[in-house]
mmCIF file of C-alpha atoms and ligand atoms in Angstrom:
data_model
loop_
_atom_site.group_PDB
_atom_site.id
_atom_site.type_symbol
_atom_site.label_atom_id
_atom_site.label_comp_id
_atom_site.label_asym_id
_atom_site.label_seq_id
_atom_site.Cartn_x
_atom_site.Cartn_y
_atom_site.Cartn_z
ATOM 1 C CA VAL A 18 -17.469 -16.076 16.351
ATOM 2 C CA VAL A 19 -15.210 -13.034 16.118
ATOM 3 C CA GLU A 20 -12.612 -14.729 18.344
ATOM 4 C CA GLN A 21 -12.717 -17.795 16.151
ATOM 5 C CA ILE A 22 -12.212 -15.804 12.957
ATOM 6 C CA VAL A 23 -9.339 -13.889 14.543
ATOM 7 C CA ARG A 24 -7.670 -17.114 15.684
ATOM 8 C CA LYS A 25 -7.962 -18.616 12.216
ATOM 9 C CA VAL A 26 -6.574 -15.506 10.528
ATOM 10 C CA LEU A 27 -3.593 -15.491 12.885
ATOM 11 C CA SER A 28 -2.939 -19.134 12.076
ATOM 12 C CA GLY A 29 -2.919 -18.226 8.384
ATOM 13 C CA ASP A 30 -6.111 -19.996 7.372
ATOM 14 C CA VAL A 31 -6.562 -18.996 3.740
ATOM 15 C CA ARG A 32 -10.317 -19.527 3.519
ATOM 16 C CA THR A 33 -11.005 -17.451 6.617
ATOM 17 C CA VAL A 34 -8.757 -14.672 5.347
ATOM 18 C CA ALA A 35 -10.466 -14.714 1.955
ATOM 19 C CA ARG A 36 -13.892 -14.527 3.571
ATOM 20 C CA LEU A 37 -12.881 -11.716 5.913
ATOM 21 C CA ILE A 38 -11.462 -9.638 3.078
ATOM 22 C CA ARG A 39 -14.661 -10.171 1.124
ATOM 23 C CA ASP A 40 -16.686 -9.147 4.173
ATOM 24 C CA ILE A 41 -14.581 -5.997 4.496
ATOM 25 C CA ASP A 42 -15.281 -5.191 0.863
ATOM 26 C CA ASP A 43 -18.968 -6.038 1.327
ATOM 27 C CA GLU A 44 -19.295 -3.830 4.398
ATOM 28 C CA VAL A 45 -20.231 -6.573 6.839
ATOM 29 C CA PRO A 46 -20.226 -4.945 10.321
ATOM 30 C CA GLU A 47 -18.758 -8.024 12.010
ATOM 31 C CA ALA A 48 -15.618 -7.559 9.936
ATOM 32 C CA ARG A 49 -14.940 -4.326 11.807
ATOM 33 C CA GLU A 50 -14.930 -6.259 15.105
ATOM 34 C CA CYS A 51 -12.374 -8.676 13.686
ATOM 35 C CA LEU A 52 -10.205 -5.781 12.501
ATOM 36 C CA LYS A 53 -10.198 -4.300 16.002
ATOM 37 C CA LYS A 54 -8.775 -7.504 17.393
ATOM 38 C CA LEU A 55 -6.314 -8.069 14.565
ATOM 39 C CA TYR A 56 -4.680 -4.645 14.748
ATOM 40 C CA ALA A 57 -2.408 -5.628 17.640
ATOM 41 C CA HIS A 58 -0.945 -8.347 15.422
ATOM 42 C CA THR A 59 -0.005 -6.059 12.537
ATOM 43 C CA GLY A 60 3.176 -4.170 11.745
ATOM 44 C CA ASN A 61 5.441 -6.994 10.646
ATOM 45 C CA ALA A 62 4.928 -6.924 6.894
ATOM 46 C CA HIS A 63 6.647 -4.617 4.438
ATOM 47 C CA VAL A 64 3.958 -3.047 2.286
ATOM 48 C CA VAL A 65 4.845 -2.105 -1.280
ATOM 49 C CA GLY A 66 2.518 -0.139 -3.564
ATOM 50 C CA ILE A 67 2.949 -0.653 -7.309
ATOM 51 C CA THR A 68 1.213 2.026 -9.319
ATOM 52 C CA GLY A 69 1.364 3.270 -12.882
ATOM 53 C CA SER A 70 -0.672 3.825 -15.996
ATOM 54 C CA PRO A 71 -2.894 1.086 -17.457
ATOM 55 C CA GLY A 72 -0.902 -1.638 -19.175
ATOM 56 C CA ALA A 73 2.477 -0.434 -17.864
ATOM 57 C CA GLY A 74 3.256 -3.984 -16.772
ATOM 58 C CA LYS A 75 2.447 -3.776 -13.065
ATOM 59 C CA SER A 76 0.900 -7.243 -12.831
ATOM 60 C CA THR A 77 3.723 -8.814 -14.805
ATOM 61 C CA LEU A 78 6.239 -7.124 -12.512
ATOM 62 C CA ILE A 79 4.372 -8.327 -9.440
ATOM 63 C CA ASP A 80 4.259 -11.842 -10.822
ATOM 64 C CA GLN A 81 8.058 -11.785 -11.163
ATOM 65 C CA LEU A 82 8.531 -10.123 -7.784
ATOM 66 C CA ILE A 83 6.539 -12.946 -6.205
ATOM 67 C CA SER A 84 8.930 -15.502 -7.708
ATOM 68 C CA HIS A 85 11.985 -13.617 -6.492
ATOM 69 C CA LEU A 86 10.547 -13.162 -3.009
ATOM 70 C CA ARG A 87 9.578 -16.833 -2.807
ATOM 71 C CA SER A 88 13.095 -17.862 -3.788
ATOM 72 C CA ARG A 89 14.304 -15.701 -0.891
ATOM 73 C CA ASP A 90 11.899 -17.614 1.373
ATOM 74 C CA LYS A 91 9.553 -14.687 1.883
ATOM 75 C CA THR A 92 5.780 -15.047 1.958
ATOM 76 C CA VAL A 93 3.729 -12.656 -0.150
ATOM 77 C CA GLY A 94 0.263 -11.135 -0.151
ATOM 78 C CA VAL A 95 -1.024 -9.321 -3.227
ATOM 79 C CA LEU A 96 -3.969 -6.931 -3.424
ATOM 80 C CA ALA A 97 -5.064 -5.762 -6.858
ATOM 81 C CA VAL A 98 -7.066 -2.582 -6.367
ATOM 82 C CA ASP A 99 -9.196 -1.009 -9.050
ATOM 83 C CA PRO A 100 -10.615 2.233 -7.667
ATOM 84 C CA THR A 101 -11.929 3.382 -11.034
ATOM 85 C CA SER A 102 -14.501 0.644 -11.162
ATOM 86 C CA PRO A 103 -17.191 -0.222 -8.618
ATOM 87 C CA PHE A 104 -16.955 -3.781 -9.855
ATOM 88 C CA SER A 105 -13.936 -6.041 -10.042
ATOM 89 C CA GLY A 106 -13.846 -5.973 -13.806
ATOM 90 C CA GLY A 107 -11.803 -7.337 -16.636
ATOM 91 C CA ALA A 108 -8.473 -5.775 -15.721
ATOM 92 C CA VAL A 109 -8.448 -7.539 -12.406
ATOM 93 C CA LEU A 110 -9.395 -10.822 -14.007
ATOM 94 C CA GLY A 111 -6.389 -10.340 -16.287
ATOM 95 C CA ASP A 112 -4.246 -9.759 -13.221
ATOM 96 C CA ARG A 113 -5.354 -13.010 -11.678
ATOM 97 C CA ILE A 114 -4.510 -14.881 -14.839
ATOM 98 C CA ARG A 115 -1.114 -13.240 -15.034
ATOM 99 C CA MET A 116 -0.277 -14.352 -11.523
ATOM 100 C CA GLN A 117 -2.077 -17.665 -11.492
ATOM 101 C CA ARG A 118 1.073 -19.788 -11.596
ATOM 102 C CA HIS A 119 1.438 -18.798 -7.921
ATOM 103 C CA GLY A 120 -2.125 -19.821 -7.130
ATOM 104 C CA LEU A 121 -1.185 -23.178 -5.628
ATOM 105 C CA ASP A 122 1.654 -21.805 -3.516
ATOM 106 C CA ASP A 123 0.738 -21.625 0.207
ATOM 107 C CA GLY A 124 3.162 -18.760 0.650
ATOM 108 C CA VAL A 125 1.246 -16.534 -1.753
ATOM 109 C CA PHE A 126 -2.181 -14.977 -1.266
ATOM 110 C CA ILE A 127 -3.728 -12.946 -4.088
ATOM 111 C CA ARG A 128 -7.004 -11.007 -3.918
ATOM 112 C CA SER A 129 -8.638 -8.168 -5.782
ATOM 113 C CA LEU A 130 -10.588 -5.278 -4.297
ATOM 114 C CA GLY A 131 -12.990 -3.270 -6.358
ATOM 115 C CA THR A 132 -15.725 -1.705 -4.306
ATOM 116 C CA ARG A 133 -15.951 1.328 -2.080
ATOM 117 C CA GLY A 134 -16.914 -0.043 1.299
ATOM 118 C CA TYR A 135 -18.483 2.097 3.978
ATOM 119 C CA PHE A 136 -15.444 1.717 6.201
ATOM 120 C CA GLY A 137 -14.160 4.657 4.199
ATOM 121 C CA GLY A 138 -13.956 3.873 0.528
ATOM 122 C CA ILE A 139 -11.361 1.954 -1.356
ATOM 123 C CA THR A 140 -8.481 3.387 0.650
ATOM 124 C CA ARG A 141 -10.024 2.201 3.887
ATOM 125 C CA SER A 142 -10.820 -1.271 2.611
ATOM 126 C CA THR A 143 -7.326 -1.550 1.165
ATOM 127 C CA ARG A 144 -5.808 -0.627 4.512
ATOM 128 C CA SER A 145 -8.054 -3.115 6.260
ATOM 129 C CA ALA A 146 -7.137 -5.885 3.825
ATOM 130 C CA VAL A 147 -3.451 -5.035 4.303
ATOM 131 C CA ASP A 148 -3.913 -5.384 8.050
ATOM 132 C CA VAL A 149 -5.491 -8.803 7.581
ATOM 133 C CA LEU A 150 -2.643 -10.045 5.358
ATOM 134 C CA ASP A 151 -0.133 -8.565 7.779
ATOM 135 C CA ALA A 152 -1.796 -10.335 10.722
ATOM 136 C CA MET A 153 -1.890 -13.623 8.816
ATOM 137 C CA GLY A 154 1.895 -13.384 8.676
ATOM 138 C CA LYS A 155 2.793 -12.365 5.130
ATOM 139 C CA ASP A 156 6.309 -10.888 4.954
ATOM 140 C CA TYR A 157 5.617 -8.706 1.920
ATOM 141 C CA ILE A 158 2.336 -7.216 0.800
ATOM 142 C CA LEU A 159 2.179 -5.881 -2.748
ATOM 143 C CA ILE A 160 -0.658 -3.558 -3.731
ATOM 144 C CA GLU A 161 -1.348 -2.957 -7.414
ATOM 145 C CA THR A 162 -3.274 0.172 -8.375
ATOM 146 C CA VAL A 163 -3.855 1.796 -11.720
ATOM 147 C CA GLY A 164 -2.455 5.279 -11.271
ATOM 148 C CA VAL A 165 -4.608 8.090 -12.546
ATOM 149 C CA GLY A 166 -6.125 10.147 -9.757
ATOM 150 C CA GLN A 167 -6.129 11.048 -6.097
ATOM 151 C CA ASP A 168 -7.580 7.660 -5.096
ATOM 152 C CA GLU A 169 -4.475 5.969 -6.423
ATOM 153 C CA VAL A 170 -2.204 8.360 -4.593
ATOM 154 C CA ASP A 171 -4.152 7.618 -1.410
ATOM 155 C CA VAL A 172 -3.912 3.898 -1.950
ATOM 156 C CA ALA A 173 -0.220 4.250 -2.724
ATOM 157 C CA GLU A 174 0.196 6.032 0.589
ATOM 158 C CA THR A 175 -1.028 2.910 2.347
ATOM 159 C CA ALA A 176 2.329 1.462 1.372
ATOM 160 C CA GLN A 177 5.667 1.924 3.045
ATOM 161 C CA THR A 178 7.421 1.815 -0.293
ATOM 162 C CA THR A 179 5.729 3.107 -3.415
ATOM 163 C CA VAL A 180 6.952 1.983 -6.816
ATOM 164 C CA VAL A 181 5.797 4.043 -9.798
ATOM 165 C CA VAL A 182 5.948 2.168 -13.082
ATOM 166 C CA VAL A 183 6.325 4.078 -16.336
ATOM 167 C CA VAL A 184 6.991 2.907 -19.874
ATOM 168 C CA PRO A 185 9.169 4.416 -22.594
ATOM 169 C CA GLY A 186 6.975 6.737 -24.546
ATOM 170 C CA MET A 187 6.977 9.493 -27.037
ATOM 171 C CA GLY A 188 8.305 12.751 -25.688
ATOM 172 C CA ASP A 189 6.152 14.236 -23.016
ATOM 173 C CA GLU A 190 5.350 11.027 -21.146
ATOM 174 C CA VAL A 191 7.423 11.959 -18.120
ATOM 175 C CA GLN A 192 6.220 15.551 -18.044
ATOM 176 C CA ALA A 193 2.661 14.233 -17.979
ATOM 177 C CA ILE A 194 3.168 12.394 -14.703
ATOM 178 C CA LYS A 195 1.203 14.319 -12.099
ATOM 179 C CA SER A 196 3.370 15.878 -9.434
ATOM 180 C CA GLY A 197 1.222 14.242 -6.742
ATOM 181 C CA ILE A 198 2.152 10.837 -8.104
ATOM 182 C CA LEU A 199 5.748 11.897 -8.654
ATOM 183 C CA GLU A 200 6.073 12.939 -5.047
ATOM 184 C CA THR A 201 4.683 9.721 -3.610
ATOM 185 C CA ALA A 202 7.240 7.674 -5.558
ATOM 186 C CA ASP A 203 10.040 6.024 -3.615
ATOM 187 C CA ILE A 204 11.288 4.057 -6.591
ATOM 188 C CA PHE A 205 10.754 4.603 -10.315
ATOM 189 C CA VAL A 206 10.688 1.696 -12.695
ATOM 190 C CA VAL A 207 10.935 2.190 -16.435
ATOM 191 C CA ASN A 208 9.399 -1.094 -17.559
ATOM 192 C CA LYS A 209 9.333 -2.417 -21.129
ATOM 193 C CA ALA A 210 12.952 -1.371 -21.425
ATOM 194 C CA ASP A 211 13.106 -3.544 -24.542
ATOM 195 C CA ARG A 212 11.265 -0.725 -26.240
ATOM 196 C CA GLU A 213 12.886 2.256 -27.801
ATOM 197 C CA GLY A 214 13.340 5.346 -25.661
ATOM 198 C CA ALA A 215 13.884 3.677 -22.287
ATOM 199 C CA ASP A 216 17.121 5.568 -21.654
ATOM 200 C CA LYS A 217 15.496 8.848 -22.586
ATOM 201 C CA THR A 218 12.579 8.202 -20.244
ATOM 202 C CA ARG A 219 15.016 7.329 -17.517
ATOM 203 C CA SER A 220 17.079 10.494 -17.933
ATOM 204 C CA ASP A 221 13.913 12.594 -18.206
ATOM 205 C CA LEU A 222 12.843 11.213 -14.851
ATOM 206 C CA GLU A 223 16.233 11.911 -13.289
ATOM 207 C CA GLN A 224 15.950 15.435 -14.631
ATOM 208 C CA ARG A 225 12.552 15.940 -13.108
ATOM 209 C CA LEU A 226 13.946 14.753 -9.794
ATOM 210 C CA ASP A 227 16.829 17.233 -10.194
ATOM 211 C CA THR A 228 14.363 20.101 -10.341
ATOM 212 C CA ASN A 229 13.503 19.364 -6.721
ATOM 213 C CA PRO A 230 16.929 19.209 -5.025
ATOM 214 C CA ASP A 231 15.671 20.421 -1.631
ATOM 215 C CA ARG A 232 13.676 17.268 -1.237
ATOM 216 C CA TYR A 233 16.683 15.053 -1.655
ATOM 217 C CA GLY A 234 19.191 16.687 0.673
ATOM 218 C CA PRO A 235 21.660 14.814 2.902
ATOM 219 C CA GLY A 236 20.104 11.811 4.609
ATOM 220 C CA ALA A 237 16.978 12.017 2.467
ATOM 221 C CA TRP A 238 15.909 9.293 0.065
ATOM 222 C CA ARG A 239 16.201 10.162 -3.589
ATOM 223 C CA PRO A 240 14.049 7.774 -5.610
ATOM 224 C CA PRO A 241 16.262 5.578 -7.772
ATOM 225 C CA VAL A 242 15.215 5.138 -11.394
ATOM 226 C CA LEU A 243 15.479 1.513 -12.530
ATOM 227 C CA THR A 244 14.806 -0.190 -15.821
ATOM 228 C CA THR A 245 13.102 -3.568 -16.113
ATOM 229 C CA GLN A 246 11.760 -5.984 -18.685
ATOM 230 C CA ALA A 247 9.085 -7.701 -16.692
ATOM 231 C CA THR A 248 8.168 -10.238 -19.374
ATOM 232 C CA ARG A 249 11.797 -11.386 -19.579
ATOM 233 C CA ASN A 250 12.354 -11.239 -15.835
ATOM 234 C CA LEU A 251 15.137 -8.663 -16.199
ATOM 235 C CA GLY A 252 15.939 -6.106 -13.506
ATOM 236 C CA ILE A 253 13.588 -7.623 -10.939
ATOM 237 C CA GLY A 254 16.348 -8.578 -8.498
ATOM 238 C CA ASP A 255 17.595 -4.981 -8.590
ATOM 239 C CA LEU A 256 14.109 -3.733 -7.906
ATOM 240 C CA LEU A 257 13.806 -6.026 -4.913
ATOM 241 C CA ASP A 258 17.180 -4.852 -3.596
ATOM 242 C CA LYS A 259 16.079 -1.222 -3.855
ATOM 243 C CA ILE A 260 12.840 -2.040 -2.067
ATOM 244 C CA GLY A 261 15.009 -3.555 0.683
ATOM 245 C CA ASP A 262 17.249 -0.443 0.745
ATOM 246 C CA HIS A 263 14.190 1.738 1.100
ATOM 247 C CA ALA A 264 12.829 -0.408 3.929
ATOM 248 C CA ALA A 265 16.196 -0.060 5.674
ATOM 249 C CA HIS A 266 16.117 3.697 5.105
ATOM 250 C CA LEU A 267 12.680 3.875 6.732
ATOM 251 C CA ARG A 268 13.940 1.997 9.783
ATOM 252 C CA ARG A 269 16.985 4.210 10.231
ATOM 253 C CA SER A 270 17.113 5.706 13.713
ATOM 254 C CA SER A 271 16.181 9.129 15.047
ATOM 255 C CA PRO A 272 14.231 10.669 13.598
ATOM 256 C CA SER A 273 12.985 7.537 11.870
ATOM 257 C CA PRO A 274 11.470 8.502 8.504
ATOM 258 C CA GLY A 275 9.373 5.355 8.679
ATOM 259 C CA LEU A 276 7.737 6.372 11.945
ATOM 260 C CA ARG A 277 7.112 9.899 10.724
ATOM 261 C CA ARG A 278 5.447 8.589 7.583
ATOM 262 C CA ARG A 279 3.428 6.122 9.589
ATOM 263 C CA ARG A 280 2.163 8.891 11.883
ATOM 264 C CA GLU A 281 1.126 10.970 8.886
ATOM 265 C CA GLN A 282 -0.727 8.013 7.409
ATOM 266 C CA VAL A 283 -2.419 7.166 10.672
ATOM 267 C CA GLU A 284 -3.482 10.769 11.204
ATOM 268 C CA LYS A 285 -5.070 10.937 7.764
ATOM 269 C CA GLU A 286 -6.708 7.608 8.351
ATOM 270 C CA LEU A 287 -8.177 8.612 11.687
ATOM 271 C CA VAL A 288 -9.459 11.950 10.401
ATOM 272 C CA GLU A 289 -11.075 10.123 7.504
ATOM 273 C CA MET A 290 -12.634 7.535 9.792
ATOM 274 C CA ILE A 291 -14.065 10.208 12.098
ATOM 275 C CA ARG A 292 -15.360 12.207 9.138
ATOM 276 C CA LEU A 293 -17.108 9.150 7.806
ATOM 277 C CA ARG A 294 -18.621 8.049 11.104
ATOM 278 C CA LEU A 295 -19.879 11.563 11.800
ATOM 279 C CA TRP A 296 -21.414 11.711 8.370
ATOM 280 C CA GLN A 297 -23.105 8.349 8.850
ATOM 281 C CA ARG A 298 -24.580 9.571 12.129
ATOM 282 C CA LEU A 299 -25.760 12.818 10.602
ATOM 283 C CA GLN A 300 -27.357 10.960 7.740
ATOM 284 C CA ALA A 301 -29.161 8.631 10.107
ATOM 285 C CA GLN A 302 -30.324 11.384 12.474
ATOM 286 C CA LEU A 303 -30.301 14.839 10.957
ATOM 287 C CA ILE A 304 -30.927 14.315 7.255
ATOM 288 C CA VAL A 305 -34.087 12.323 7.921
ATOM 289 C CA SER A 306 -35.380 14.633 10.695
ATOM 290 C CA GLN A 307 -38.441 16.852 10.597
ATOM 291 C CA PRO A 308 -36.425 20.101 11.121
ATOM 292 C CA PHE A 309 -34.279 19.180 8.126
ATOM 293 C CA LYS A 310 -37.322 18.634 5.908
ATOM 294 C CA GLU A 311 -38.826 21.883 7.130
ATOM 295 C CA ALA A 312 -35.588 23.704 6.392
ATOM 296 C CA VAL A 313 -35.544 22.316 2.846
ATOM 297 C CA ALA A 314 -39.096 23.540 2.279
ATOM 298 C CA ALA A 315 -38.366 26.935 3.825
ATOM 299 C CA ILE A 316 -35.227 27.455 1.725
ATOM 300 C CA ALA A 317 -37.069 26.449 -1.429
ATOM 301 C CA ASN A 318 -39.821 28.949 -0.552
ATOM 302 C CA ARG A 319 -37.138 31.566 0.133
ATOM 303 C CA GLU A 320 -38.414 32.019 3.674
ATOM 304 C CA ILE A 321 -34.917 31.439 5.002
ATOM 305 C CA ASP A 322 -31.434 31.421 3.443
ATOM 306 C CA PRO A 323 -29.507 28.119 3.334
ATOM 307 C CA TYR A 324 -26.597 29.538 5.359
ATOM 308 C CA THR A 325 -28.727 30.374 8.360
ATOM 309 C CA ALA A 326 -30.639 27.107 8.028
ATOM 310 C CA CYS A 327 -27.367 25.182 8.006
ATOM 311 C CA ASP A 328 -26.139 27.053 11.113
ATOM 312 C CA ARG A 329 -29.353 26.251 12.943
ATOM 313 C CA LEU A 330 -29.445 22.589 11.984
ATOM 314 C CA LEU A 331 -25.863 22.089 13.090
ATOM 315 C CA ALA A 332 -26.498 24.000 16.298
ATOM 316 C CA SER A 333 -29.454 21.747 17.028
ATOM 317 C CA GLN A 334 -27.166 18.743 16.577
ATOM 318 C CA PHE A 335 -23.953 19.890 18.230
ATOM 319 C CA GLY A 336 -25.054 22.903 20.277
ATOM 320 C CA SER A 337 -24.312 26.469 19.276
ATOM 321 C CA ARG A 338 -20.969 28.046 19.844
HETATM 322 N N1 GTP B 405 7.487 -5.555 -24.431
HETATM 323 C C1 GTP B 405 7.202 -5.708 -23.147
HETATM 324 N N2 GTP B 405 5.945 -5.961 -22.786
HETATM 325 C C2 GTP B 405 5.669 -6.092 -21.464
HETATM 326 C C3 GTP B 405 6.680 -5.956 -20.472
HETATM 327 N N3 GTP B 405 6.095 -6.108 -19.270
HETATM 328 C C4 GTP B 405 4.783 -6.339 -19.491
HETATM 329 N N4 GTP B 405 4.526 -6.346 -20.817
HETATM 330 C C5 GTP B 405 3.231 -6.587 -21.475
HETATM 331 O O1 GTP B 405 2.375 -5.485 -21.269
HETATM 332 C C6 GTP B 405 1.018 -5.901 -21.200
HETATM 333 C C7 GTP B 405 0.371 -5.380 -19.942
HETATM 334 O O2 GTP B 405 0.982 -5.989 -18.823
HETATM 335 P P1 GTP B 405 0.291 -6.042 -17.411
HETATM 336 O O3 GTP B 405 1.270 -6.664 -16.484
HETATM 337 O O4 GTP B 405 -1.062 -6.622 -17.484
HETATM 338 O O5 GTP B 405 0.167 -4.491 -17.112
HETATM 339 P P2 GTP B 405 -0.653 -3.770 -15.937
HETATM 340 O O6 GTP B 405 0.078 -2.530 -15.652
HETATM 341 O O7 GTP B 405 -0.853 -4.709 -14.817
HETATM 342 O O8 GTP B 405 -2.016 -3.482 -16.651
HETATM 343 P P3 GTP B 405 -3.401 -3.030 -15.957
HETATM 344 O O9 GTP B 405 -3.558 -3.807 -14.682
HETATM 345 O O10 GTP B 405 -4.434 -3.348 -16.969
HETATM 346 O O11 GTP B 405 -3.267 -1.562 -15.712
HETATM 347 C C8 GTP B 405 1.046 -7.420 -21.255
HETATM 348 O O12 GTP B 405 0.753 -7.826 -22.558
HETATM 349 C C9 GTP B 405 2.463 -7.758 -20.882
HETATM 350 O O13 GTP B 405 2.897 -8.972 -21.442
HETATM 351 C C10 GTP B 405 8.015 -5.683 -20.908
HETATM 352 O O14 GTP B 405 8.954 -5.538 -20.114
HETATM 353 N N5 GTP B 405 8.207 -5.560 -22.247
HETATM 354 MG MG1 MG B 406 -2.612 -5.243 -13.831
#
C-alpha cells in the first residue's frame, strides 16, 4: 500500500496527495512510511514562506503570486498554516475563498494545516507536507503563516526564502516587529501601499536594517524592502523577481549559503525529531511504570527530593553515568 501511495504521489495524483497530507496532519503512522520513501524525491521545489500580522494581505499576495507563477509556466503548491489554532478555523476558510479562482487549475494545489501532529507539531507537519508537494513535482511551494510567535518563525524557517509582510501603520509599527521575525526575513513587503504612510514604513524598515550592518557585509544578502498593492496586483512581478534573486543567491557557489541554511534546518529538525521520539518512549515506558508512581508518592510524602528521584529514574532508564 505504501508503495502504491508513493507511486501515485510521484505521478502527481491530487487525491492521493490530499489524503496523505491529511494523514500527516491526523498522525496516521503509515504516513511516516510514505514520507521515508518520498524523501529521496524532494529538493527540487523552491519553498517560500509568507508571514506577517493578521490581515496584512498574505493570502491576497499569494493569490496574485500564483497567477504570476502560472503565467511563467511554474506549478505551485500552497500551504496555509495556522499554528495559533488547533482547528482549521475561519481565517483559513477565508484563505481558501481568496484563492479559489485557482481551484480548478491542475498546476495549483492548495491545502491548509491546523493541527499539531505527533510527528513534531505544526513545524514538523508543515515540513512533511512541503516534502510531499515537492515530491509531487511542484516548482514553487508557498507557505502562509500568521506571524506572531516562535512557531511562526519556526515555520518560516522551513522555507528557503522568507517574505515578511507588513502594512503601513501608525508610528511604531516597524519597531514592534520582533527581532526574531526581522532576522528570518529575506524580503520585506510593505503591502497596502495605497494607504498612507507606506513610504515611511519602508524607510523605517531600511533604517532598522541599517542598525545591523555586520549582517549585510560583502556577499551577504540584505533583505530588499518592496511595496505592493496586492488587491490591485501591483508590485507582484517585482516580488517574484526578488524571490528569484534570493534563490540564485542561495545557490551561489562555495560556501553556498543555501547549503549552510539547509544544514542548520536539518540539524534542528533532527534534534527535534529525536527529542520527540525519546519523549514518546519515556511516556510509554517510564511515566506509566511502578517506580515512577512510587517516586511521585515518595516526593509528595517528602521521603525523597524530586532531584534525586529524577536522577534515579533516568539512571534506571539509561544507566547511570
Ligand atoms: N487597501 C488594500 N487592501 C488590501 C491589500 N491587500 C489585501 N487587502 C485587503 O486586506 C484584507 C485582508 O487580506 P488577506 O489577504 O486575507 O490578509 P491575510 O494576511 O491573509 O489575513 P489572515 O490570513 O487573516 O492573517 C482583505 O480585505 C484584502 O482585500 C492592498 O494592497 N490594499
Ligand atoms: Mg490569510
